[in-house]
Short mmCIF file of C-alpha atoms and ligand atoms in Angstrom, two decimals:
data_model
loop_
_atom_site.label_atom_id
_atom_site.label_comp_id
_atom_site.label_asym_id
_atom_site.label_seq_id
_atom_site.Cartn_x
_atom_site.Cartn_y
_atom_site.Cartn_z
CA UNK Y 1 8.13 7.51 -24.20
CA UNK Y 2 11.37 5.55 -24.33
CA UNK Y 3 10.83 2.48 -26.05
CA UNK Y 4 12.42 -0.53 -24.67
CA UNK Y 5 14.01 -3.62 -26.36
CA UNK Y 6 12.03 -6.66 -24.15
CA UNK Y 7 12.87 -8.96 -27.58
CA UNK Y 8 16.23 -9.34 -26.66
CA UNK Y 9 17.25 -8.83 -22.77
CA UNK Y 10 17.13 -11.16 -20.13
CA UNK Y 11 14.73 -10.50 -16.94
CA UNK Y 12 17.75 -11.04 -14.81
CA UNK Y 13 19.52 -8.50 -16.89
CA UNK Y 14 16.80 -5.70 -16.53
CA UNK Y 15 16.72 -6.66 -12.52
CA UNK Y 16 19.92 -6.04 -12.62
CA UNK Y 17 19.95 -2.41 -13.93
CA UNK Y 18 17.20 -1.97 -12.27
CA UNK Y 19 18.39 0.76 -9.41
CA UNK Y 20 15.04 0.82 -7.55
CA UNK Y 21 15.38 -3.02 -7.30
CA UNK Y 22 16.95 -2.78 -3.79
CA UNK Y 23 13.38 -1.34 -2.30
CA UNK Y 24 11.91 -4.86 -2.92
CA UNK Y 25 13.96 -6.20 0.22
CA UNK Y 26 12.20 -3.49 2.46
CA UNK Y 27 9.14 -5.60 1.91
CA UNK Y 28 7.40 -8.70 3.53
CA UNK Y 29 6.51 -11.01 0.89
CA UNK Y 30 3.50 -13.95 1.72
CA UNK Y 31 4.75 -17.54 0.99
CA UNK Y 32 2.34 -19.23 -0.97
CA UNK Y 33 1.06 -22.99 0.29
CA UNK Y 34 4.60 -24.68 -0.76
CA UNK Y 35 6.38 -22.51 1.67
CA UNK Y 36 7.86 -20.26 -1.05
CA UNK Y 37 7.78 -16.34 -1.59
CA UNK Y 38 4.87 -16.13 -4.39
CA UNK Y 39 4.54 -13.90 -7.19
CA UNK Y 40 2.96 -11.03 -5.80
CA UNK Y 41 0.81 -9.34 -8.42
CA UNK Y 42 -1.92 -7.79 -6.00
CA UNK Y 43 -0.57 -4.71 -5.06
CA UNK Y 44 -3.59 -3.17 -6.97
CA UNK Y 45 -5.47 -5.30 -4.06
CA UNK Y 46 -3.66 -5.01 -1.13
CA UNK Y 47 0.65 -3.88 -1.00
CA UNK Y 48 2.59 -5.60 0.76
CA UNK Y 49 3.96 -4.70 4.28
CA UNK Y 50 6.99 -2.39 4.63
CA UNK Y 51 9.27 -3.87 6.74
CA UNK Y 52 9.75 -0.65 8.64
CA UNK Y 53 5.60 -0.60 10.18
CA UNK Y 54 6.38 -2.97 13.01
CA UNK Y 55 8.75 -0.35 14.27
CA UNK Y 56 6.25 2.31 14.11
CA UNK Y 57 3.76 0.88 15.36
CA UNK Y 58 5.45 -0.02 18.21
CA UNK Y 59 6.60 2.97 18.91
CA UNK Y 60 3.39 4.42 19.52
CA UNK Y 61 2.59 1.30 21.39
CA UNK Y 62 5.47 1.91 23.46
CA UNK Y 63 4.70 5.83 24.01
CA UNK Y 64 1.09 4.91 24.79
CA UNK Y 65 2.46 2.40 27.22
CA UNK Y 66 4.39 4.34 29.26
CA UNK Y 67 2.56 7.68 28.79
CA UNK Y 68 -0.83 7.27 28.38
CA UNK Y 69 -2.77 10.03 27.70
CA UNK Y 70 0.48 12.51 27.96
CA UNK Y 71 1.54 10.56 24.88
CA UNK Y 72 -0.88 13.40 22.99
CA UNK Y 73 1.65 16.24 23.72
CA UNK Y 74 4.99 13.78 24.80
CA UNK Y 75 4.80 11.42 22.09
CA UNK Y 76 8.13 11.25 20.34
CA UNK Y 77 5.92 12.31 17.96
CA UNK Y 78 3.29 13.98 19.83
CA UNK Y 79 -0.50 12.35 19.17
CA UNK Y 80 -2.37 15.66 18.64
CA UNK Y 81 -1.07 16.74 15.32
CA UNK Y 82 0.01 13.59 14.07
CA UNK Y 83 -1.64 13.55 10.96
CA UNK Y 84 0.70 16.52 10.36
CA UNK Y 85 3.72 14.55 9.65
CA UNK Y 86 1.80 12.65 6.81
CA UNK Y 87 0.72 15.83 4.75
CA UNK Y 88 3.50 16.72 3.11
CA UNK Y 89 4.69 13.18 1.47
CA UNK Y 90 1.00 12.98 0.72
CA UNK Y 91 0.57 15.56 -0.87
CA UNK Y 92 3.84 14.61 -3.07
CA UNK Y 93 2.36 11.68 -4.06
CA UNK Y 94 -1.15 13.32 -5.54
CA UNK Y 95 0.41 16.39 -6.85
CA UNK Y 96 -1.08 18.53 -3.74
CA UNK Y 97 -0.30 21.86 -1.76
CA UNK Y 98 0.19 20.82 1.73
CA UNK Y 99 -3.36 22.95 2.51
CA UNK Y 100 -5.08 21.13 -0.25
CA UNK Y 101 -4.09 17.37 1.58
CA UNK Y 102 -5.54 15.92 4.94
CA UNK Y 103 -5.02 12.45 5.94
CA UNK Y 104 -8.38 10.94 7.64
CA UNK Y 105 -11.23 8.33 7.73
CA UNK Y 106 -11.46 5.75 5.14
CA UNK Y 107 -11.92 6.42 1.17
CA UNK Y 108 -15.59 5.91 0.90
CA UNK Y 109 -16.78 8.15 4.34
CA UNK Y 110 -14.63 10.73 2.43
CA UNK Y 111 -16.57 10.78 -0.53
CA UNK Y 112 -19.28 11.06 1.20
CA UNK Y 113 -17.95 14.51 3.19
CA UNK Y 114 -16.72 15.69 0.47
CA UNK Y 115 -20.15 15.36 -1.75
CA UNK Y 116 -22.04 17.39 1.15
CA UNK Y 117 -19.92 20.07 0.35
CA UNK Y 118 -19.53 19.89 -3.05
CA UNK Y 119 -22.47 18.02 -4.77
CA UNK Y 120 -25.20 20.77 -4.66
CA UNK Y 121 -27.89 20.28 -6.89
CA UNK Y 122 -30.41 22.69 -8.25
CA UNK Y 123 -33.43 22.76 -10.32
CA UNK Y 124 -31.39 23.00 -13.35
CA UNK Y 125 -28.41 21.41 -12.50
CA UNK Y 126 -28.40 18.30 -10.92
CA UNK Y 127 -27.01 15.32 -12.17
CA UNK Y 128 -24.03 13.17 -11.58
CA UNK Y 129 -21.70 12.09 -14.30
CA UNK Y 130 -19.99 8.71 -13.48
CA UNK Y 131 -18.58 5.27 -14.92
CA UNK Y 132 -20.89 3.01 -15.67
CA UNK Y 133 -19.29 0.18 -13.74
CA UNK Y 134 -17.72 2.14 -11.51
CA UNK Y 135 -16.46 0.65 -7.75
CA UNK Y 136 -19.90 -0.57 -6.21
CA UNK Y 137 -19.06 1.53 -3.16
CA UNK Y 138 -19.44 4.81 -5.45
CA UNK Y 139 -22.19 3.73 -7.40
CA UNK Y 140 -23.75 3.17 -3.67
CA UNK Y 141 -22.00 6.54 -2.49
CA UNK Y 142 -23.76 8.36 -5.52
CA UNK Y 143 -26.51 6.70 -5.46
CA UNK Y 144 -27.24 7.77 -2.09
CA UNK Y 145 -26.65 10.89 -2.50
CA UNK Y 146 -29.21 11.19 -5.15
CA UNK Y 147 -31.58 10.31 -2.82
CA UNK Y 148 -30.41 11.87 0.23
CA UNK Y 149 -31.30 15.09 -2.52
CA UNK Y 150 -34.64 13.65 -3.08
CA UNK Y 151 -33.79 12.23 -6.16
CA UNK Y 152 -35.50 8.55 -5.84
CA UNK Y 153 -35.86 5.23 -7.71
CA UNK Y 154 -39.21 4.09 -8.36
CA UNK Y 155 -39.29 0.37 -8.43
CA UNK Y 156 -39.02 -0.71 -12.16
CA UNK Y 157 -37.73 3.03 -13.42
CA UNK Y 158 -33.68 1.71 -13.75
CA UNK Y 159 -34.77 -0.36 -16.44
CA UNK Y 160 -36.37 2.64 -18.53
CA UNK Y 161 -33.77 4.68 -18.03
CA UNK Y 162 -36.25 6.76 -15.50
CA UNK Y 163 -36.54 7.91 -12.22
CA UNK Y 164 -38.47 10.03 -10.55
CA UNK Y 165 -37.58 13.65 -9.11
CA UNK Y 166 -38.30 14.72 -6.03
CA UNK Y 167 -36.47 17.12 -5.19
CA UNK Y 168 -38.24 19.96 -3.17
CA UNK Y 169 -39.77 17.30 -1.37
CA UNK Y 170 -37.85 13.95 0.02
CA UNK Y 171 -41.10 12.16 1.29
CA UNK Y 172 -43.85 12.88 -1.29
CA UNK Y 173 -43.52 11.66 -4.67
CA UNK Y 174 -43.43 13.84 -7.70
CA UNK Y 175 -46.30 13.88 -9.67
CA UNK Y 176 -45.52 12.33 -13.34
CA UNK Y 177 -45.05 15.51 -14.88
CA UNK Y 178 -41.67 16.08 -13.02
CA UNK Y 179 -40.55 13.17 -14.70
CA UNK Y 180 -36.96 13.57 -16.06
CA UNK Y 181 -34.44 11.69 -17.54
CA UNK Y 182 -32.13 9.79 -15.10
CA UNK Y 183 -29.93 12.40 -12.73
CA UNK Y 184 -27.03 9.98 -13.03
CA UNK Y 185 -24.81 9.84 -16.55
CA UNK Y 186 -23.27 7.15 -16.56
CA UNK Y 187 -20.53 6.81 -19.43
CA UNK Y 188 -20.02 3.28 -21.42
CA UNK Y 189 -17.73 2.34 -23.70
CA UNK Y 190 -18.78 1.85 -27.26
CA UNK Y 191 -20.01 -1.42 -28.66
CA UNK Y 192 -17.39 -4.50 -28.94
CA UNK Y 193 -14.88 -1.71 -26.57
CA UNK Y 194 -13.61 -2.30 -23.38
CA UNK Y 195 -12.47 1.23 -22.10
CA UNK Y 196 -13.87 5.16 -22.58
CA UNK Y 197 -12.47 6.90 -25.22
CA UNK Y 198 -11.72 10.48 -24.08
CA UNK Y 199 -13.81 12.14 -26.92
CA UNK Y 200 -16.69 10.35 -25.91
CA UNK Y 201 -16.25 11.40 -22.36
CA UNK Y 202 -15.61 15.31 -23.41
CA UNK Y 203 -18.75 15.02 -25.96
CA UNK Y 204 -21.18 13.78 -22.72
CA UNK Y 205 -19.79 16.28 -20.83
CA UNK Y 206 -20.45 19.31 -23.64
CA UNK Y 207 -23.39 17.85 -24.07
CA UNK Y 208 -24.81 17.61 -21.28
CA UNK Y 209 -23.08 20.54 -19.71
CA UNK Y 210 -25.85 23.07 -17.93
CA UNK Y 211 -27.59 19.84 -16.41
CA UNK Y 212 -24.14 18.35 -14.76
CA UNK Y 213 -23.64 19.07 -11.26
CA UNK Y 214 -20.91 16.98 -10.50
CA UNK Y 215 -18.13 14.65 -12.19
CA UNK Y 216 -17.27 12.09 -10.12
CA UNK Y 217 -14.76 9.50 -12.00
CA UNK Y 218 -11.92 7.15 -10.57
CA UNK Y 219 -8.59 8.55 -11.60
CA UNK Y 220 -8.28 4.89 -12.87
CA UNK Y 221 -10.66 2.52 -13.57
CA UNK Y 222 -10.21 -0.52 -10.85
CA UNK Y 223 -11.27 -3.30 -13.34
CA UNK Y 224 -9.66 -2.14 -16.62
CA UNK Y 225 -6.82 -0.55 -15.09
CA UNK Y 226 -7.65 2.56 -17.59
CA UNK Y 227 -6.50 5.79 -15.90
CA UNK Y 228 -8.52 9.03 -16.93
CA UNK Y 229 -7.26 11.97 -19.24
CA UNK Y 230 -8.14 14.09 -15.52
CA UNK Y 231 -6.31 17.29 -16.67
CA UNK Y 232 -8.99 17.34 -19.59
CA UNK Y 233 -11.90 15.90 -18.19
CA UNK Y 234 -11.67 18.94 -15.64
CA UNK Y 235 -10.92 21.73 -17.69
CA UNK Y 236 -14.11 20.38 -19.71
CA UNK Y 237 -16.43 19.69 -16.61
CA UNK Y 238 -15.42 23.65 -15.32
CA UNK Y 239 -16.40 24.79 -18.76
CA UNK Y 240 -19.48 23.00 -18.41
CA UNK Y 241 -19.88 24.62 -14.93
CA UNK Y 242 -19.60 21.42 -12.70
CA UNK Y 243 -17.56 20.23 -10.00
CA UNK Y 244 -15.17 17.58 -10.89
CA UNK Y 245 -13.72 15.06 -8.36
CA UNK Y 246 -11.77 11.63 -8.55
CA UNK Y 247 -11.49 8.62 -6.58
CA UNK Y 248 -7.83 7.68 -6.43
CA UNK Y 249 -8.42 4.70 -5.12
CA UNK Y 250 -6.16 2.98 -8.20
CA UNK Y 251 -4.07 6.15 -9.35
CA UNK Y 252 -2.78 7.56 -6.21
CA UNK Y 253 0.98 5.74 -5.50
CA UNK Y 254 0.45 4.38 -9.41
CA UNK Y 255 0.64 7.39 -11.85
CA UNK Y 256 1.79 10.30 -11.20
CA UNK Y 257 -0.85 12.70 -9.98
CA UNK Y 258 -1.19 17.03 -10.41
CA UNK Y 259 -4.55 17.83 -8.69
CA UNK Y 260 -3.33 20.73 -7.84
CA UNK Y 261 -2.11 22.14 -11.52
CA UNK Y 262 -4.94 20.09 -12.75
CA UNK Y 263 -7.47 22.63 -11.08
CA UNK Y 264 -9.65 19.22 -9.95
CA UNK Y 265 -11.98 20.50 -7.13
CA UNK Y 266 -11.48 17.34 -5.21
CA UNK Y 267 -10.77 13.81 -4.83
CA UNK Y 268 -10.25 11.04 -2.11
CA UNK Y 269 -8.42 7.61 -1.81
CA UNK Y 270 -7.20 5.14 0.34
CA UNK Y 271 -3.52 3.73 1.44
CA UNK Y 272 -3.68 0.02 1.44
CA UNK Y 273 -3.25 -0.14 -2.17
CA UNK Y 274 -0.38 1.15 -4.04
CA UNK Y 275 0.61 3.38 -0.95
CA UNK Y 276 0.91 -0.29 1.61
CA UNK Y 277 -0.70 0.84 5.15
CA UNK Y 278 -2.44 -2.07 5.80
CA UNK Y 279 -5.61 -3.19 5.38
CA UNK Y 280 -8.22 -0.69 6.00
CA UNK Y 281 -5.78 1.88 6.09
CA UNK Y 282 -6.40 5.57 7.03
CA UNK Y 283 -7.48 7.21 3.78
CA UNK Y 284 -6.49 10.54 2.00
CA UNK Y 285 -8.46 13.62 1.09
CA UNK Y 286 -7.39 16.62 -1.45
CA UNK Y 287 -9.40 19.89 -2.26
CA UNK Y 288 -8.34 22.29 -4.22
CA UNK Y 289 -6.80 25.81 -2.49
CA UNK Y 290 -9.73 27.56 -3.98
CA UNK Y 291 -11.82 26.61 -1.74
CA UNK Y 292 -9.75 26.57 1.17
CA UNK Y 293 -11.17 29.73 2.69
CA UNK Y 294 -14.41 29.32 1.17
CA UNK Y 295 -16.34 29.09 4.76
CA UNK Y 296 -19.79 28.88 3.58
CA UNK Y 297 -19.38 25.29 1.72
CA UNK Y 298 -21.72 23.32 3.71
CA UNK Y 299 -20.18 20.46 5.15
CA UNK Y 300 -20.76 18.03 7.77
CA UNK Y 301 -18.65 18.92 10.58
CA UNK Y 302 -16.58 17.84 13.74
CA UNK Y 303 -14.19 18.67 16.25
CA UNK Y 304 -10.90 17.83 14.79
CA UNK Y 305 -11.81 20.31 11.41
CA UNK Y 306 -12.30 23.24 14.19
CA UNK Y 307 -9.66 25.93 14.25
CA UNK Y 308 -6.87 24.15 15.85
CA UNK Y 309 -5.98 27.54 18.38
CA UNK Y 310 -9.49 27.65 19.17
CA UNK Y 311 -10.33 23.49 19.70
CA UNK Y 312 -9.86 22.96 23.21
CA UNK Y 313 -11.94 25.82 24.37
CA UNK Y 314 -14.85 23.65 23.72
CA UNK Y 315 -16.83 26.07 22.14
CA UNK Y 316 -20.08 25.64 20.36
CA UNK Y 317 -19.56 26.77 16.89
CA UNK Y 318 -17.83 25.18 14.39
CA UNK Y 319 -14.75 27.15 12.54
CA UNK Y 320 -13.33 25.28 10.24
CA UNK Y 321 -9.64 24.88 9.76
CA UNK Y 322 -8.83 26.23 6.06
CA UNK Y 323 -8.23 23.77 3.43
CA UNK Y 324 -8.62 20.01 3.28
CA UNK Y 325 -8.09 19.58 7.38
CA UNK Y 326 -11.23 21.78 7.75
CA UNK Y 327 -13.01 18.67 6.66
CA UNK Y 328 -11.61 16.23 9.64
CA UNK Y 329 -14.13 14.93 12.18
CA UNK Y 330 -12.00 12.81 14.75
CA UNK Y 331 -9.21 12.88 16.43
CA UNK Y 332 -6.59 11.04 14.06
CA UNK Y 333 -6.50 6.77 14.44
CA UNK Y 334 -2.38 6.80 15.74
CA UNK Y 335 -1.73 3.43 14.66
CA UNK Y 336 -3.14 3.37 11.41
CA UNK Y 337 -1.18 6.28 10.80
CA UNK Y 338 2.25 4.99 11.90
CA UNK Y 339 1.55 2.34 9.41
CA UNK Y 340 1.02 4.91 6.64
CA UNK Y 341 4.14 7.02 7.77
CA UNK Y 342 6.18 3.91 7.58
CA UNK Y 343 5.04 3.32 3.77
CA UNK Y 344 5.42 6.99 2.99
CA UNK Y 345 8.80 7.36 4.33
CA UNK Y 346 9.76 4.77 1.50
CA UNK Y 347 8.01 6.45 -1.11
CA UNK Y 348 9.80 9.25 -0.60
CA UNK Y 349 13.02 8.28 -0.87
CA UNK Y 350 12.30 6.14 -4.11
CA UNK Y 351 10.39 9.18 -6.18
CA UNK Y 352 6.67 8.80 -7.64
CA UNK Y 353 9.24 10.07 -10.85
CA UNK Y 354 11.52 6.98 -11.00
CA UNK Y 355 8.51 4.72 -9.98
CA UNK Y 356 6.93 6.02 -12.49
CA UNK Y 357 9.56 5.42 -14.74
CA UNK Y 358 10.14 1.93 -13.98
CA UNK Y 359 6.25 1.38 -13.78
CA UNK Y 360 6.27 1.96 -17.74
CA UNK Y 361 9.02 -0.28 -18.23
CA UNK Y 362 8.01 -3.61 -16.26
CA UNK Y 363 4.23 -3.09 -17.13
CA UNK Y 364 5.68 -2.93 -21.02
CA UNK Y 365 7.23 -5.79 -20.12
CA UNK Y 366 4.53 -7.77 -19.40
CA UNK Y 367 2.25 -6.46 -21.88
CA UNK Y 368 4.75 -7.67 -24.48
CA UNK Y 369 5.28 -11.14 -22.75
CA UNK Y 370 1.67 -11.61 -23.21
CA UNK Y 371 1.69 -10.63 -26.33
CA UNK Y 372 4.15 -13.28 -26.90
CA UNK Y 373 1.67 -16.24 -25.88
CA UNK Y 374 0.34 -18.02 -28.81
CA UNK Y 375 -3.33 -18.51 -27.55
CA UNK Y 376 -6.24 -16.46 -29.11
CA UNK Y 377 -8.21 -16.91 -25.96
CA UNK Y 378 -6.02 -13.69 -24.29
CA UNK Y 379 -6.14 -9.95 -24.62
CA UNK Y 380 -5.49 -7.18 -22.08
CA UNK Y 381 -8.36 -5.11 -21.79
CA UNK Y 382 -6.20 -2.31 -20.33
CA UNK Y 383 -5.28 0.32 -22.91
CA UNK Y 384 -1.59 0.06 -24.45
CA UNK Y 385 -0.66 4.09 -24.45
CA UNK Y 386 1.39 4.36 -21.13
CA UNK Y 387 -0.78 7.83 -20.09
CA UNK Y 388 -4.05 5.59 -20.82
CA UNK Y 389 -3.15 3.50 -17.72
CA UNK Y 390 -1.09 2.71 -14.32
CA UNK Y 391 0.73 -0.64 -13.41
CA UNK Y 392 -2.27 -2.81 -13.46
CA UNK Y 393 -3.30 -5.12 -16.63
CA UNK Y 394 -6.54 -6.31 -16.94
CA UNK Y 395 -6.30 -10.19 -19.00
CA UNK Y 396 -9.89 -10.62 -20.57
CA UNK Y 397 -9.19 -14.87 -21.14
CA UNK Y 398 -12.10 -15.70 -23.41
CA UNK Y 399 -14.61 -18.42 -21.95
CA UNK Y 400 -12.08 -18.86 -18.73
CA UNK Y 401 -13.97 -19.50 -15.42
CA UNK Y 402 -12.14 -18.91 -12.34
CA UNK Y 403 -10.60 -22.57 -12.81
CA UNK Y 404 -7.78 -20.91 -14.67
CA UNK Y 405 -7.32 -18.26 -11.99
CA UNK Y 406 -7.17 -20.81 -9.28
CA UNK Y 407 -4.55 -22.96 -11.48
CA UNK Y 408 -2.06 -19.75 -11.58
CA UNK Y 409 -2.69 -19.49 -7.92
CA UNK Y 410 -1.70 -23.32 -6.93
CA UNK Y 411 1.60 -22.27 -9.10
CA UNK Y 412 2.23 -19.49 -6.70
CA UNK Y 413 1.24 -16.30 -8.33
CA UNK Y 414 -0.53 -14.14 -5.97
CA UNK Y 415 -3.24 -12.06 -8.43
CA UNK Y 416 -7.09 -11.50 -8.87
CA UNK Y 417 -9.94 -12.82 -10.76
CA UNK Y 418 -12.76 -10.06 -11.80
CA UNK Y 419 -15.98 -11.86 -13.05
CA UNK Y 420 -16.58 -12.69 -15.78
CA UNK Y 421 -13.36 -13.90 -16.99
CA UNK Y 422 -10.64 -11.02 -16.23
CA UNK Y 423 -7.45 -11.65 -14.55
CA UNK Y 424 -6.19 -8.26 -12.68
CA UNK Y 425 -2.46 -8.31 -12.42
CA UNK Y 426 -0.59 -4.99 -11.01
CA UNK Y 427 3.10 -5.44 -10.95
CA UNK Y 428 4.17 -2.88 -8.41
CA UNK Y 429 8.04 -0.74 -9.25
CA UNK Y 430 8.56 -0.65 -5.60
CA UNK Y 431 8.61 -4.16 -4.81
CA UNK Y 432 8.24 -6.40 -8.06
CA UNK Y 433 10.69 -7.40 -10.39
CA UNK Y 434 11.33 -8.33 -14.21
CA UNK Y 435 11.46 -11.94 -12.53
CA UNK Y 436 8.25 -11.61 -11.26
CA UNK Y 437 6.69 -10.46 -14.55
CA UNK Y 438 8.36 -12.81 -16.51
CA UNK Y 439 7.54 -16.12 -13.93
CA UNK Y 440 3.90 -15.22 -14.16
CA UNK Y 441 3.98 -15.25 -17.97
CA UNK Y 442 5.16 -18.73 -17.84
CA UNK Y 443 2.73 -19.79 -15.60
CA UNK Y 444 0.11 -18.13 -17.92
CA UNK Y 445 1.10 -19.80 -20.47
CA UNK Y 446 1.79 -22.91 -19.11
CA UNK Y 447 -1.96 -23.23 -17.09
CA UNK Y 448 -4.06 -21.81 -20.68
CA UNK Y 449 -2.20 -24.97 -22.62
C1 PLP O 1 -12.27 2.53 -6.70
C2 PLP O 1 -12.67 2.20 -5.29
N1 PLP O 1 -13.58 2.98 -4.67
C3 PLP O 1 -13.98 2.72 -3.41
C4 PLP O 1 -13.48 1.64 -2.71
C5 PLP O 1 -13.98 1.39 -1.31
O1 PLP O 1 -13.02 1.72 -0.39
P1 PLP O 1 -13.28 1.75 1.20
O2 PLP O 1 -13.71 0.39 1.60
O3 PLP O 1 -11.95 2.11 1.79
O4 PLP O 1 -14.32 2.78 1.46
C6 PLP O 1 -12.52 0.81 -3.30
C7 PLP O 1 -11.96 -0.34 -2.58
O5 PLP O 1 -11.24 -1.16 -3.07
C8 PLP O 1 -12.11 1.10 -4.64
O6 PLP O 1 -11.22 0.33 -5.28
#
């Protein structure tokens, strides 16, 4: 890693070296209450809007205007294999085969999908390894699969640690012999830490190994901005014998992603994040080539995943498309994805490589501004190895309330508060600046005195 001197440059002077600074005017930027452009710091949250999406949205407006349902084939860019045009840049940005990529539904219906086909539980092997304070929409996602397996909660069992299996039958209850210890792992950090440590993860894994059915972590962590050691975590859940999938909810458009050389059996995420569709954008899905042709994966199917030479002959069974589009169920939401086109186009031309690049260098930046401020109350919770995380910092600001949080709002920085007392703040290479970093240091410091 190239280490940079912060101590004694200027943010003006690393803005203005900065050759990926000229993407930050493709970019709508929200004036705060005084009428100003804020500090932007929630791209973690929400990114901002590409200046380019009106256009392509209103193309399709346009083409559905004065085409209607010809616009499917006549399009300029023909409705029925839309999604198409999104696969390759997405694929880019995970580190994907074009097969292994589809672009559809939203991030949590894909996990979902994609545990039909690839959670499958026996009597041996049946539990789910995930983050203890994970996203509540996986620990719900999981948590219903569990019991869409038969594995239930009896009222009062969470807080022993128990639950009850019932898996060969959903409706009656197991008798107390069938008792076993909880189907989901969930991983903690030690004592006094805020993150995983990759060992630990590794030794839960190897220890647990013939009992884990599937490893289901996000890529990065959304509240401590940690990002996952994925290339090892797999390799150890596959010698273990489990499936391993990630939610790259917070990685994908962050770090940069392999899946594919990574060997990961799958993972989903969506594009209002770091990738800027819009809110509730279209989401994306990646499984790995192996089981592209694998036909027999159960999975819950639909008419857009059928065998595209086959689909209009309205047939009645189901033959999947091979790879990741196999899994579609609809036909693809245009607008949503003219958004997401818009956004791509953009990352393409800057490079997840330089954004990378630049990532490192303005997140070291503020990591060392904060280090700068004098107040004992502050410490980034986010670990300090550039591999061990993304953009985001996580500020833990002992016995803050969300007074503080609303304090560096009123002074224009757009960012988030995470209870108890964590400030998320993601400066994004594709629109922020040095400026940006170094403004809401000041602020910082200025609202803790
Ligand atoms: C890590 C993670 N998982 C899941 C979700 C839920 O996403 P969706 O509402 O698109 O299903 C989010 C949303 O922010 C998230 O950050």
């Amino acid at each position: 890693m190239k280490s940079f001197d912060f101590k004694n440059a200027a943010p003006t002077e690393f803005d203005a070296n900065d050759e990926l600074g000229v993407f930050r005017n493709r970019f709508h930027f929200p004036k705060t209450v005084n009428g100003d452009e804020g500090i932007y710091l929630t791209g973690n949250s929400l990114g901002l809007q590409p200046k380019t999406v009106r256009a392509y949205i209103e193309q399709e407006l346009k083409d559905w205007e004065t085409l209607g349902v010809e616009g499917h084939l006549h399009a300029k860019n023909p409705w029925l294999p839309y999604h198409e045009l999104l696969t390759g840049q997405m694929a880019r940005i995970v580190g994907a085969q074009p097969v292994e990529t589809v672009v559809m539904n939203s991030l949590t219906t894909n996990l979902h999908l994609l545990m039909v086909s690839f959670y499958r539980p026996s009597d041996s092997r049946y539990k789910i390894v995930i983050e203890k304070g994970a996203f509540p929409s996986d620990q719900y996602a999981v948590e219903s699969q569990l019991k869409f397996h038969g594995y239930r909660s009896e009222p009062g069992a969470v807080a022993t640690g128990f639950r009850t299996l019932v898996n060969k039958n959903p409706v009656a209850l197991a008798p107390c012999s069938d008792r076993i210890t909880d189907p989901l792992i969930e991983l903690s950090p030690r004592e006094g830490e805020s993150t995983l440590r990759t060992d630990d993860i590794l030794e839960t894994i190897d220890r647990e190994g013939d009992s884990i059915a599937l490893i289901l972590l996000g890529g990065v962590n959304y509240y401590t901005g940690q990002a996952f050691d994925m290339k090892a975590i797999t390799a150890a859940g596959h010698k273990a014998g489990a499936i391993v999938g990630f939610d790259l909810a917070h990685a994908a458009g962050n770090i940069e992603l392999r899946m594919h050389d990574w060997s990961v059996d799958f993972a989903a995420w969506c594009s209002y994040k770091y990738l800027n569709a819009g809110p509730g954008a279209v989401g994306g899905v990646f499984v790995h080539e192996r089981h592209a042709n694998n036909l027999d994966l159960p999975r819950f199917a639909g008419w857009w995943g059928h065998d595209k030479e086959t689909r209009f002959q309205m047939g009645p069974n189901f033959k999947p498309i091979p790879g990741a589009e196999g899994w579609q169920l609809s036909n693809p939401p245009i607008l949503q994805m003219a958004a997401l086109r818009a956004s791509l186009e953009i990352f393409e031309e800057a490079g997840m490589k330089n954004l990378t690049e630049k990532s490192r260098k303005l997140t070291g930046y503020l990591e060392f501004l904060l280090g700068e401020i004098d107040d004992n109350r502050i410490s980034v919770i986010t670990p300090s190895g550039p591999n061990q995380r993304g953009c985001q910092l996580s500020i833990r600001v002992k016995g803050a309330n969300k007074t503080l949080y609303q304090q560096i709002s009123t002074h224009g920085v757009i960012a988030d508060w995470r209870e108890p007392d964590v400030i998320r703040v993601a400066p994004v290479p594709l629109y922020n600046s040095f400026a940006d970093v170094y403004g809401f240091s000041e602020i910082l410091k200025e609202c803790l005195r």
